PDB file of C-alpha atoms in Angstrom:
ATOM      1  CA  UNK A   1       0.300  -0.215  -0.455  1.00 80.00           C
ATOM      2  CA  UNK A   2       3.021   2.102   1.041  1.00 89.00           C
ATOM      3  CA  UNK A   3       5.061   1.807  -2.752  1.00 88.00           C
ATOM      4  CA  UNK A   4       1.676   2.677  -4.265  1.00 86.00           C
ATOM      5  CA  UNK A   5       1.266   5.743  -2.794  1.00 89.00           C
ATOM      6  CA  UNK A   6       4.279   6.924  -3.515  1.00 86.00           C
ATOM      7  CA  UNK A   7       3.890   5.692  -7.481  1.00 88.00           C
ATOM      8  CA  UNK A   8       1.519   7.850  -7.242  1.00 87.00           C
ATOM      9  CA  UNK A   9       2.342  11.271  -5.774  1.00 86.00           C
ATOM     10  CA  UNK A  10       5.783  10.044  -8.015  1.00 87.00           C
ATOM     11  CA  UNK A  11       3.120   9.382 -11.285  1.00 87.00           C
ATOM     12  CA  UNK A  12       1.384  13.072 -10.266  1.00 86.00           C
ATOM     13  CA  UNK A  13       4.495  14.874  -9.171  1.00 83.00           C
ATOM     14  CA  UNK A  14       5.957  13.834 -13.286  1.00 82.00           C
ATOM     15  CA  UNK A  15       2.368  14.993 -14.641  1.00 82.00           C
ATOM     16  CA  UNK A  16       2.906  19.063 -12.567  1.00 80.00           C
ATOM     17  CA  UNK A  17       6.366  19.082 -13.838  1.00 79.00           C
ATOM     18  CA  UNK A  18       6.212  19.933 -17.271  1.00 78.00           C
ATOM     19  CA  UNK A  19       2.908  22.171 -16.798  1.00 76.00           C
ATOM     20  CA  UNK A  20       4.929  24.336 -13.817  1.00 76.00           C
ATOM     21  CA  UNK A  21       8.735  24.378 -15.558  1.00 76.00           C
ATOM     22  CA  UNK A  22       7.817  22.206 -19.071  1.00 75.00           C
ATOM     23  CA  UNK A  23       8.340  24.584 -22.120  1.00 77.00           C
ATOM     24  CA  UNK A  24       4.714  26.192 -22.341  1.00 77.00           C
ATOM     25  CA  UNK A  25       3.933  25.849 -18.539  1.00 80.00           C
ATOM     26  CA  UNK A  26       3.676  28.989 -16.044  1.00 82.00           C
ATOM     27  CA  UNK A  27       7.072  29.958 -15.101  1.00 82.00           C
ATOM     28  CA  UNK A  28       6.688  31.051 -18.531  1.00 84.00           C
ATOM     29  CA  UNK A  29       3.936  32.626 -18.998  1.00 86.00           C
ATOM     30  CA  UNK A  30       4.540  34.733 -16.329  1.00 89.00           C
ATOM     31  CA  UNK A  31       8.042  35.664 -17.696  1.00 89.00           C
ATOM     32  CA  UNK A  32       6.062  36.298 -20.674  1.00 91.00           C
ATOM     33  CA  UNK A  33       3.677  37.958 -19.735  1.00 93.00           C
ATOM     34  CA  UNK A  34       5.561  40.270 -17.661  1.00 96.00           C
ATOM     35  CA  UNK A  35       8.580  40.946 -20.853  1.00 97.00           C
ATOM     36  CA  UNK A  36       4.600  41.982 -22.982  1.00 97.00           C
ATOM     37  CA  UNK A  37       3.815  44.521 -19.723  1.00 97.00           C
ATOM     38  CA  UNK A  38       7.493  45.917 -19.998  1.00 97.00           C
ATOM     39  CA  UNK A  39       7.277  46.186 -24.151  1.00 98.00           C
ATOM     40  CA  UNK A  40       4.146  48.058 -24.102  1.00 98.00           C
ATOM     41  CA  UNK A  41       5.399  50.585 -21.640  1.00 97.00           C
ATOM     42  CA  UNK A  42       8.079  51.485 -24.164  1.00 97.00           C
ATOM     43  CA  UNK A  43       5.974  51.132 -26.771  1.00 98.00           C
ATOM     44  CA  UNK A  44       3.236  53.703 -25.687  1.00 98.00           C
ATOM     45  CA  UNK A  45       6.402  56.706 -24.490  1.00 97.00           C
ATOM     46  CA  UNK A  46       7.210  55.830 -28.437  1.00 98.00           C
ATOM     47  CA  UNK A  47       3.573  57.002 -29.858  1.00 97.00           C
ATOM     48  CA  UNK A  48       3.488  59.633 -27.597  1.00 97.00           C
ATOM     49  CA  UNK A  49       6.666  60.609 -29.495  1.00 97.00           C
ATOM     50  CA  UNK A  50       5.878  59.620 -32.393  1.00 97.00           C
ATOM     51  CA  UNK A  51       2.405  61.854 -32.302  1.00 96.00           C
ATOM     52  CA  UNK A  52       4.415  64.722 -31.042  1.00 93.00           C
ATOM     53  CA  UNK A  53       7.099  64.783 -34.051  1.00 94.00           C
ATOM     54  CA  UNK A  54       4.084  64.110 -36.289  1.00 94.00           C
ATOM     55  CA  UNK A  55       2.529  67.263 -34.620  1.00 89.00           C
ATOM     56  CA  UNK A  56       6.144  69.645 -35.291  1.00 84.00           C
ATOM     57  CA  UNK A  57       6.634  68.105 -38.965  1.00 87.00           C
ATOM     58  CA  UNK A  58       3.158  68.639 -39.090  1.00 86.00           C
ATOM     59  CA  UNK A  59       3.411  72.540 -38.034  1.00 80.00           C
ATOM     60  CA  UNK A  60       7.190  72.585 -39.825  1.00 78.00           C
ATOM     61  CA  UNK A  61       5.154  72.185 -42.907  1.00 83.00           C
ATOM     62  CA  UNK A  62       1.764  74.497 -42.469  1.00 85.00           C
ATOM     63  CA  UNK A  63       2.915  77.519 -41.127  1.00 78.00           C
ATOM     64  CA  UNK A  64       6.152  80.178 -41.262  1.00 79.00           C
ATOM     65  CA  UNK A  65       5.881  80.649 -37.277  1.00 79.00           C
ATOM     66  CA  UNK A  66       7.726  76.889 -36.244  1.00 77.00           C
ATOM     67  CA  UNK A  67       9.977  77.416 -38.693  1.00 79.00           C
ATOM     68  CA  UNK A  68      10.931  81.270 -37.760  1.00 80.00           C
ATOM     69  CA  UNK A  69      10.347  79.241 -33.649  1.00 79.00           C
ATOM     70  CA  UNK A  70      13.424  76.897 -34.569  1.00 79.00           C
ATOM     71  CA  UNK A  71      15.201  79.491 -37.001  1.00 80.00           C
ATOM     72  CA  UNK A  72      15.454  81.639 -33.823  1.00 80.00           C
ATOM     73  CA  UNK A  73      16.378  79.362 -30.842  1.00 78.00           C
ATOM     74  CA  UNK A  74      18.144  77.022 -32.348  1.00 82.00           C
ATOM     75  CA  UNK A  75      20.407  78.734 -35.169  1.00 80.00           C
ATOM     76  CA  UNK A  76      20.631  82.147 -33.643  1.00 76.00           C
ATOM     77  CA  UNK A  77      19.146  83.959 -36.314  1.00 80.00           C
ATOM     78  CA  UNK A  78      17.155  87.037 -35.948  1.00 80.00           C
ATOM     79  CA  UNK A  79      15.641  89.198 -38.568  1.00 79.00           C
ATOM     80  CA  UNK A  80      17.001  92.214 -40.339  1.00 82.00           C
ATOM     81  CA  UNK A  81      15.233  94.915 -38.711  1.00 84.00           C
ATOM     82  CA  UNK A  82      16.008  93.894 -35.325  1.00 81.00           C
ATOM     83  CA  UNK A  83      18.939  94.581 -32.439  1.00 79.00           C
ATOM     84  CA  UNK A  84      20.520  91.173 -30.377  1.00 76.00           C
ATOM     85  CA  UNK A  85      20.757  92.180 -27.394  1.00 78.00           C
ATOM     86  CA  UNK A  86      23.387  88.986 -25.055  1.00 78.00           C
ATOM     87  CA  UNK A  87      23.417  89.739 -21.672  1.00 83.00           C
ATOM     88  CA  UNK A  88      26.470  87.690 -19.723  1.00 85.00           C
ATOM     89  CA  UNK A  89      26.071  85.951 -17.073  1.00 85.00           C
ATOM     90  CA  UNK A  90      27.817  86.567 -13.942  1.00 83.00           C
ATOM     91  CA  UNK A  91      29.874  84.281 -13.298  1.00 81.00           C
ATOM     92  CA  UNK A  92      29.905  83.320  -9.121  1.00 79.00           C
ATOM     93  CA  UNK A  93      32.990  84.233  -7.219  1.00 73.00           C
ATOM     94  CA  UNK A  94      33.980  86.071  -9.314  1.00 63.00           C
TER      95      UNK A  94
END
């Protein structure tokens, strides 16, 4: 009777092994689910960034205000009728 119990427990253990640690076991499913959630977060951040870039591209294609703003801040350009005044920052300790 004791051998029968041990044999049945061993059979149950052998049947449970692939369910938990096999190729399609629960441990792998949980790991894949965690990776999927992480990838979804990355994808969402990239979609937000892409939407911002798309809006900026549409703005640059449609109007001159965005082009002028970029020229002023990124390239330091000014209009012909404007005067450029630069005030240097004071360095602490001097």
